PDB file of C-alpha atoms in Angstrom:
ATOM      1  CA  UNK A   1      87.717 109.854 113.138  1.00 66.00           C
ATOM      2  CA  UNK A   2      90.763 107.899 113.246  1.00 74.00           C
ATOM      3  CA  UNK A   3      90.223 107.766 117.069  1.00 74.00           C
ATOM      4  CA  UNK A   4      86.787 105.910 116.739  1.00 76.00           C
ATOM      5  CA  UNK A   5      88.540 103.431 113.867  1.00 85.00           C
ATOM      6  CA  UNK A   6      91.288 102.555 115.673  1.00 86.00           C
ATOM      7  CA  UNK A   7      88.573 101.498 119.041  1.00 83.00           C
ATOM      8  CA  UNK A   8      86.588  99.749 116.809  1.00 86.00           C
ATOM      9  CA  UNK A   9      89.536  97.600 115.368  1.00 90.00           C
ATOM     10  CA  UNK A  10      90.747  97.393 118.610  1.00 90.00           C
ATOM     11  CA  UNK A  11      87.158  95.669 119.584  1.00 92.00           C
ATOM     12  CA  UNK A  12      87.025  93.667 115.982  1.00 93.00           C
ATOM     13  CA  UNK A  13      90.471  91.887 116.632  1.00 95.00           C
ATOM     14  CA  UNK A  14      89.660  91.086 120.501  1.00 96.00           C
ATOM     15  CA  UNK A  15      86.450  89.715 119.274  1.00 95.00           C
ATOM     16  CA  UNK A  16      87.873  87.676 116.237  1.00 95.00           C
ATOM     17  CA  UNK A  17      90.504  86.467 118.769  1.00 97.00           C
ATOM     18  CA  UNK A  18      88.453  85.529 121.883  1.00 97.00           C
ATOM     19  CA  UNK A  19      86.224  83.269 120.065  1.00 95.00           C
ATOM     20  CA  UNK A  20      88.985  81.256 118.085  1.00 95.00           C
ATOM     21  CA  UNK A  21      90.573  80.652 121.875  1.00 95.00           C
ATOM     22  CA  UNK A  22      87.232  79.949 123.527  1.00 94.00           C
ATOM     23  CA  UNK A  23      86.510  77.482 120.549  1.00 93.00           C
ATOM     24  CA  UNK A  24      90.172  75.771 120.523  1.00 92.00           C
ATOM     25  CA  UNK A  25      89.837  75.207 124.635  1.00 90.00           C
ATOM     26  CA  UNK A  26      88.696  71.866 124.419  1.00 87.00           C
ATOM     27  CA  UNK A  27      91.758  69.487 124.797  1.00 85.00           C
ATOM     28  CA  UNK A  28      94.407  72.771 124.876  1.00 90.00           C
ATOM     29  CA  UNK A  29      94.900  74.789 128.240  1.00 94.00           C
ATOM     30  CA  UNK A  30      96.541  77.146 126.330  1.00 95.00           C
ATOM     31  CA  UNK A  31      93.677  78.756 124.696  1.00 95.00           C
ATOM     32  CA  UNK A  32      92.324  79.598 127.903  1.00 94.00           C
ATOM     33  CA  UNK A  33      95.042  80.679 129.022  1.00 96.00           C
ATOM     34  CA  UNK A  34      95.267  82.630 125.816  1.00 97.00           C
ATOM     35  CA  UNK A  35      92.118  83.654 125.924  1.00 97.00           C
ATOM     36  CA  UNK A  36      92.947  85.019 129.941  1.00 96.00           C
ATOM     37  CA  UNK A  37      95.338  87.365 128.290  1.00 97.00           C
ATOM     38  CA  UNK A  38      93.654  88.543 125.229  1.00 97.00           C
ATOM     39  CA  UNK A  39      90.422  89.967 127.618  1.00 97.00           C
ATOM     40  CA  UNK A  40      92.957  90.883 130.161  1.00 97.00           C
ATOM     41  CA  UNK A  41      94.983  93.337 127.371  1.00 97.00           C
ATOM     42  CA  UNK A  42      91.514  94.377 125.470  1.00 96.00           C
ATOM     43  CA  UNK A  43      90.466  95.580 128.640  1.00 96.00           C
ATOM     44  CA  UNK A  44      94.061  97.471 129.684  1.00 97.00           C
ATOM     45  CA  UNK A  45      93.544  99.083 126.156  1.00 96.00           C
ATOM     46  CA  UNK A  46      90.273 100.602 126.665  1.00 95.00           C
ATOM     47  CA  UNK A  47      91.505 101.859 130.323  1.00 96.00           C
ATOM     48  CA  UNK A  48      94.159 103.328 129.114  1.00 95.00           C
ATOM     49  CA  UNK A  49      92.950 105.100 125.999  1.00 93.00           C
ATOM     50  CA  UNK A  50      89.648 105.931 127.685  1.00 93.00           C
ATOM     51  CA  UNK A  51      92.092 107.847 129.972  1.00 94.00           C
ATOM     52  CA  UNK A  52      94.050 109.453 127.441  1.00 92.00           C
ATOM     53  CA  UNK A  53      91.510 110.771 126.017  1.00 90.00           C
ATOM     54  CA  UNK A  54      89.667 111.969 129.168  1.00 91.00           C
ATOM     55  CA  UNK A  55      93.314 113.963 130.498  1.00 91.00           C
ATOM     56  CA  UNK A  56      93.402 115.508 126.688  1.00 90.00           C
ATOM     57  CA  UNK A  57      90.018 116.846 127.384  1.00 87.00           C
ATOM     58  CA  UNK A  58      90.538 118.005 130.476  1.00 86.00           C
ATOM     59  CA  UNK A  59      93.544 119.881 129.653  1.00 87.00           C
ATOM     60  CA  UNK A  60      91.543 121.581 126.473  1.00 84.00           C
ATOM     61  CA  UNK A  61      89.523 123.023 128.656  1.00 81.00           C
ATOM     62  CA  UNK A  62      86.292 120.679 128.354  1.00 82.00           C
ATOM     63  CA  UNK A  63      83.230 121.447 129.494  1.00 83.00           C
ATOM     64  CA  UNK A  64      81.923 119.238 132.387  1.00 83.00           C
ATOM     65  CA  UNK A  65      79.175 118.155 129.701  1.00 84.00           C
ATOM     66  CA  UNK A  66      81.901 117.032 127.479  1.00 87.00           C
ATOM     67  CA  UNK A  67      83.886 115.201 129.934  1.00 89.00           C
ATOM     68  CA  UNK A  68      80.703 113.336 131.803  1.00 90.00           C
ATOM     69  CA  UNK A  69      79.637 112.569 127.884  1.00 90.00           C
ATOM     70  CA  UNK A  70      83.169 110.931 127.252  1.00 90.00           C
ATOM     71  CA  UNK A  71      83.374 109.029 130.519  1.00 92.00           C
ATOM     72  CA  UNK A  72      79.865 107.320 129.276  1.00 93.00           C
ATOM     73  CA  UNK A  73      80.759 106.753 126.310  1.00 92.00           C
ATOM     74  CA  UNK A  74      83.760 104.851 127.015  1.00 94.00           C
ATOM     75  CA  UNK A  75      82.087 103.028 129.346  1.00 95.00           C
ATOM     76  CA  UNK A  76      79.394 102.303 127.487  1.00 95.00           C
ATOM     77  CA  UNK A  77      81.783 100.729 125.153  1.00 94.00           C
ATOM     78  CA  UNK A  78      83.185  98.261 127.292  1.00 96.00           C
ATOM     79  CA  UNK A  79      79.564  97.216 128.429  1.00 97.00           C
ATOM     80  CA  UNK A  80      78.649  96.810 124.410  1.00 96.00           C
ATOM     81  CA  UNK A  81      82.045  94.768 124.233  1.00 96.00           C
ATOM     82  CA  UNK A  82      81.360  92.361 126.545  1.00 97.00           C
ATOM     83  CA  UNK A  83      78.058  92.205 125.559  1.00 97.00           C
ATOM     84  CA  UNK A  84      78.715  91.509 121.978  1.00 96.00           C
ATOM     85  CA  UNK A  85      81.704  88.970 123.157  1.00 96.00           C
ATOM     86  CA  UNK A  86      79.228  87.272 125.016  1.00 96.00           C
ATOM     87  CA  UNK A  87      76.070  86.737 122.635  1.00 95.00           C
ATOM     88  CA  UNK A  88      78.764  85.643 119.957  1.00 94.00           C
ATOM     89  CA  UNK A  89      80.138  83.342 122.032  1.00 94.00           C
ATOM     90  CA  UNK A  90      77.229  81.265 122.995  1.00 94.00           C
ATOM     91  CA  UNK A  91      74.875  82.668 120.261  1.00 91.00           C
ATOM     92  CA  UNK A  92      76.766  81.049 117.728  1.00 88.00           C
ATOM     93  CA  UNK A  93      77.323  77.936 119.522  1.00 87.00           C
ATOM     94  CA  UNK A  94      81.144  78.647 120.372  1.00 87.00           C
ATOM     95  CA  UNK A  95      80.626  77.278 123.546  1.00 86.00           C
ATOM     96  CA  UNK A  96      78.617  74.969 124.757  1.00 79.00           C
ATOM     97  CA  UNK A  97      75.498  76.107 126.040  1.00 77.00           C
ATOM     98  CA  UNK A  98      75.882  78.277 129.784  1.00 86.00           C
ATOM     99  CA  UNK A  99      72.092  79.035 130.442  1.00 86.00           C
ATOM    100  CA  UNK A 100      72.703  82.158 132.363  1.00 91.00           C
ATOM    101  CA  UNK A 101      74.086  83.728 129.036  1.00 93.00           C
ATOM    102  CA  UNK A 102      71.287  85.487 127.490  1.00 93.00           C
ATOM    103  CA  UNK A 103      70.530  87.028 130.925  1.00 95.00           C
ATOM    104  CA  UNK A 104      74.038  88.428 131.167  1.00 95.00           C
ATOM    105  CA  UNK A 105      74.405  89.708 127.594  1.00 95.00           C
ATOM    106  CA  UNK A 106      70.798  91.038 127.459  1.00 96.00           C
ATOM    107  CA  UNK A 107      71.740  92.893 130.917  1.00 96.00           C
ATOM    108  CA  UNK A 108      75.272  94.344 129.252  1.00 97.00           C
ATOM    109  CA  UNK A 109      73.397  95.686 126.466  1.00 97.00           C
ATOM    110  CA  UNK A 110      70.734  97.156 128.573  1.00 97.00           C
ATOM    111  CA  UNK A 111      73.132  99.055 130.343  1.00 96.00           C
ATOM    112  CA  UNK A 112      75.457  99.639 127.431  1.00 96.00           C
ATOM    113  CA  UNK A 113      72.126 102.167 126.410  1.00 96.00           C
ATOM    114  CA  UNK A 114      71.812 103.592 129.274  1.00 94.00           C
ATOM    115  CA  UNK A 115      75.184 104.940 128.742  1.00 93.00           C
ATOM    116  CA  UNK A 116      75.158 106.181 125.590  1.00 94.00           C
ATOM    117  CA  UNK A 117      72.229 107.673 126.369  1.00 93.00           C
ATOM    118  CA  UNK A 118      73.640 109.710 129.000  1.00 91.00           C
ATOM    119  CA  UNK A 119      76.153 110.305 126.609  1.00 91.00           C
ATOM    120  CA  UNK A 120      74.073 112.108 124.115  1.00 90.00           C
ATOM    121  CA  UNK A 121      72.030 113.816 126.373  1.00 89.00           C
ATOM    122  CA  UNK A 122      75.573 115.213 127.600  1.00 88.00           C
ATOM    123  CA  UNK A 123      76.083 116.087 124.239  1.00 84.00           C
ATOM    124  CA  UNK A 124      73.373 117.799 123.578  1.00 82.00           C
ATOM    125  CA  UNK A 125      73.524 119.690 126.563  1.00 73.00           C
ATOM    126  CA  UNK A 126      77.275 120.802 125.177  1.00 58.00           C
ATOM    127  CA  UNK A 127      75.979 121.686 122.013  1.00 58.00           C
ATOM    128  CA  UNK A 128      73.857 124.383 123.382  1.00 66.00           C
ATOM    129  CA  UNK A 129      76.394 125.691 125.847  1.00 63.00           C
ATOM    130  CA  UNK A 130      73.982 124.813 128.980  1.00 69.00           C
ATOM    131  CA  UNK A 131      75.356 122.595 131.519  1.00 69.00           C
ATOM    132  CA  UNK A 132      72.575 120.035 132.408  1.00 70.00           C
ATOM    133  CA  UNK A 133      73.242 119.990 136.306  1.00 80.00           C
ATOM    134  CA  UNK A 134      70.648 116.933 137.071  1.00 81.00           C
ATOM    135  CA  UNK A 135      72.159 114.803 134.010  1.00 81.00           C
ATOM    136  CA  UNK A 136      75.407 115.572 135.324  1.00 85.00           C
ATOM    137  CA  UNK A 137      74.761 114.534 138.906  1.00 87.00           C
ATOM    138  CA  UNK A 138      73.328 111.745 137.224  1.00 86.00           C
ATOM    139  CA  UNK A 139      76.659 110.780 135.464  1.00 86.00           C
ATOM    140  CA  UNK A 140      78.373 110.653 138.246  1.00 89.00           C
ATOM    141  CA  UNK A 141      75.846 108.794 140.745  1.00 91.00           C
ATOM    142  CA  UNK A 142      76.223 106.145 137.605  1.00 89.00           C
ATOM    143  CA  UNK A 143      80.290 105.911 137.855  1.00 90.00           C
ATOM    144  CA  UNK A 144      80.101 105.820 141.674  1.00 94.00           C
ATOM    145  CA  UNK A 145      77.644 102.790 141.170  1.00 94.00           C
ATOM    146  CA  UNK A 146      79.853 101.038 138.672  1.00 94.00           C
ATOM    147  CA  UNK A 147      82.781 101.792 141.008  1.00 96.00           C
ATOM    148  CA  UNK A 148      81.213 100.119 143.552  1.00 96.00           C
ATOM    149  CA  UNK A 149      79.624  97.467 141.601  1.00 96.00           C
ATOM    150  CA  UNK A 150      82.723  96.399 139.472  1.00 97.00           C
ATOM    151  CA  UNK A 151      85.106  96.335 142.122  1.00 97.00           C
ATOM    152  CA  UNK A 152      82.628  94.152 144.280  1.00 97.00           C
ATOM    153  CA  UNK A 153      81.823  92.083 140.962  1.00 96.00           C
ATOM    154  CA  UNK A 154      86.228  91.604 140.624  1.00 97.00           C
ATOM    155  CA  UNK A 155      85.919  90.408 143.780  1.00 96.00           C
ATOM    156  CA  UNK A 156      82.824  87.759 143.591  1.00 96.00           C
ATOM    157  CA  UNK A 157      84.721  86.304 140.977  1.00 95.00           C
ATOM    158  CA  UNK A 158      87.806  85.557 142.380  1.00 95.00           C
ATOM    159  CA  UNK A 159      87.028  84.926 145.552  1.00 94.00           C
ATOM    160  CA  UNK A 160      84.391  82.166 144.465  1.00 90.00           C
ATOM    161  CA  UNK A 161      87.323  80.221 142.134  1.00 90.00           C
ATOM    162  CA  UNK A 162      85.594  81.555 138.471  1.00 92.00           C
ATOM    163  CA  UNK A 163      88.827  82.624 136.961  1.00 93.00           C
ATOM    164  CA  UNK A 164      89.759  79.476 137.410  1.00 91.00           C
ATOM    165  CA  UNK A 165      87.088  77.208 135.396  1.00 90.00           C
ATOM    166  CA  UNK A 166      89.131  77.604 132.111  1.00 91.00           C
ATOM    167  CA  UNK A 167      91.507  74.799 133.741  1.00 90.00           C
ATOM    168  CA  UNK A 168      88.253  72.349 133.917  1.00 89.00           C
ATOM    169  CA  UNK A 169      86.680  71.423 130.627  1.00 81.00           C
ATOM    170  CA  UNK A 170      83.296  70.593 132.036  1.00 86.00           C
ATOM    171  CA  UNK A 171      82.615  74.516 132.846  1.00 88.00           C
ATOM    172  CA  UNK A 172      81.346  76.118 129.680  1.00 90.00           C
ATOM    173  CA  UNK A 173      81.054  80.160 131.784  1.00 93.00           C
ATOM    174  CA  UNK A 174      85.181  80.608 131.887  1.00 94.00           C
ATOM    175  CA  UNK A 175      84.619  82.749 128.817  1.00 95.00           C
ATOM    176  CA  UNK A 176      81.896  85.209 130.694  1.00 95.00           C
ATOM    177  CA  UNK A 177      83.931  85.199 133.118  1.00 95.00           C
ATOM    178  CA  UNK A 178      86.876  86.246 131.627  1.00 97.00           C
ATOM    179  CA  UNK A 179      84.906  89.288 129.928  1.00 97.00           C
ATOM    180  CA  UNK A 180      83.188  90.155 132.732  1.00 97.00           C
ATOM    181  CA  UNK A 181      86.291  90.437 135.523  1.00 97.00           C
ATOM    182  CA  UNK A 182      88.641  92.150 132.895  1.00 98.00           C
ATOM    183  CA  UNK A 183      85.739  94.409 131.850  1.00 97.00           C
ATOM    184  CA  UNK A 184      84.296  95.201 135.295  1.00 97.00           C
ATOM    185  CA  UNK A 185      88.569  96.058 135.620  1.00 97.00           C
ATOM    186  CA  UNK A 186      88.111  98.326 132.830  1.00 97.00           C
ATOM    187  CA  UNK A 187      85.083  99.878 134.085  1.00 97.00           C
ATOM    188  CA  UNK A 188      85.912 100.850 137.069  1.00 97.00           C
ATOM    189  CA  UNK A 189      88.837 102.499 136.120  1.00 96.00           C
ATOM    190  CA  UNK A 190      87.360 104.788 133.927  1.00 96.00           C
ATOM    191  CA  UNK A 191      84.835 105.068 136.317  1.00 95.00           C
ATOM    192  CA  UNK A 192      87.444 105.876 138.905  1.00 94.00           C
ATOM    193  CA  UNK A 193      89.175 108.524 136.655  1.00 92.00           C
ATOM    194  CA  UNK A 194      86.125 109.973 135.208  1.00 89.00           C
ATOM    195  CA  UNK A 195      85.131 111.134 139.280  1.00 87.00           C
ATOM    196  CA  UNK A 196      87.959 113.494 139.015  1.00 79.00           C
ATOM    197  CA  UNK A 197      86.352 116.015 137.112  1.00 59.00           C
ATOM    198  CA  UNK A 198      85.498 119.077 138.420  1.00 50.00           C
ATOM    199  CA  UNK A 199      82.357 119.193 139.521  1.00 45.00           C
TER     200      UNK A 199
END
């Protein structure tokens, strides 16, 4: 219990302070720079705890169900973050309008489902003390694909000059972009730790 409240402070604060930066960018580098920072440490957070939590499974003896059902979950928490960073962003008028945005937060959510779905499906399966094997297989075909897909996504980013647009008023996507290359980070570390379970 105090796990989940300290996550979802964790997510409240980043929010709170990722939109006052994004709004105070206009005539101060600093907030983007500020803003940089703040998704960059959001994301190390949920990493790291993410991976806490998975190793302090794993070493109580967690079912595979119970480990595949964590990895998810965490995951699907970053993709809800960014999602919700995003529509609140340009939903609310933050920013000026980036017409790619409702695509990109519609798509985070969509996939932010999908893995709490798997999730409680997992759970479920835990519950009754029988090992789903295809929803399992599943799991990890899904962190594989993130993997791959963040990591390629970190990439695309940088090498095409986006983490840069905070430095150039006239680009209203710095703050996506922020959320999504510190979040695809965060994703595909957990996705990365969460293949080393047996299995």
């Amino acid at each position: 219990m105090l796990a989940m409240m300290i996550w979802m402070l964790a997510i409240a604060v980043s929010l709170v302070l990722l939109i006052v930066t994004a709004a105070g960018r206009p005539g101060s580098v600093v907030m983007g720079y500020a803003h940089l920072a703040i998704a960059a440490a959001s994301c190390v957070f949920f990493a790291a705890w993410a991976i806490k939590a998975l190793k302090a499974a794993a070493a109580g003896k967690a079912s595979r169900s119970t480990l595949a059902a964590h990895s998810a979950r965490y995951i699907g928490a970053v993709w809800g973050w960014a999602a919700l960073v995003t529509f609140l962003t340009y939903g609310l008028g933050i920013m000026p309008v980036w017409r790619e945005w409702k695509a990109h937060a519609l798509a985070m959510a969509a996939i932010t489902v999908v893995c709490l779905g798997v999730a409680a499906i997992l759970d479920k399966s835990d519950a009754r003390a029988q090992e789903d094997e295809t929803m399992l297989k599943l799991s990890r075909y899904l962190a594989i694909g993130q993997l791959v897909a963040m990591v390629l996504v970190m990439i695309g980013l940088t090498v095409d000059g986006h983490m840069s647009r905070f430095l150039i008023e006239r680009f209203t996507d710095w703050p996506a972009k922020h959320v999504m290359f510190f979040g695809a980070m965060a994703i595909a570390v957990i996705s990365a730790a969460s293949l080393k379970r047996p299995g």
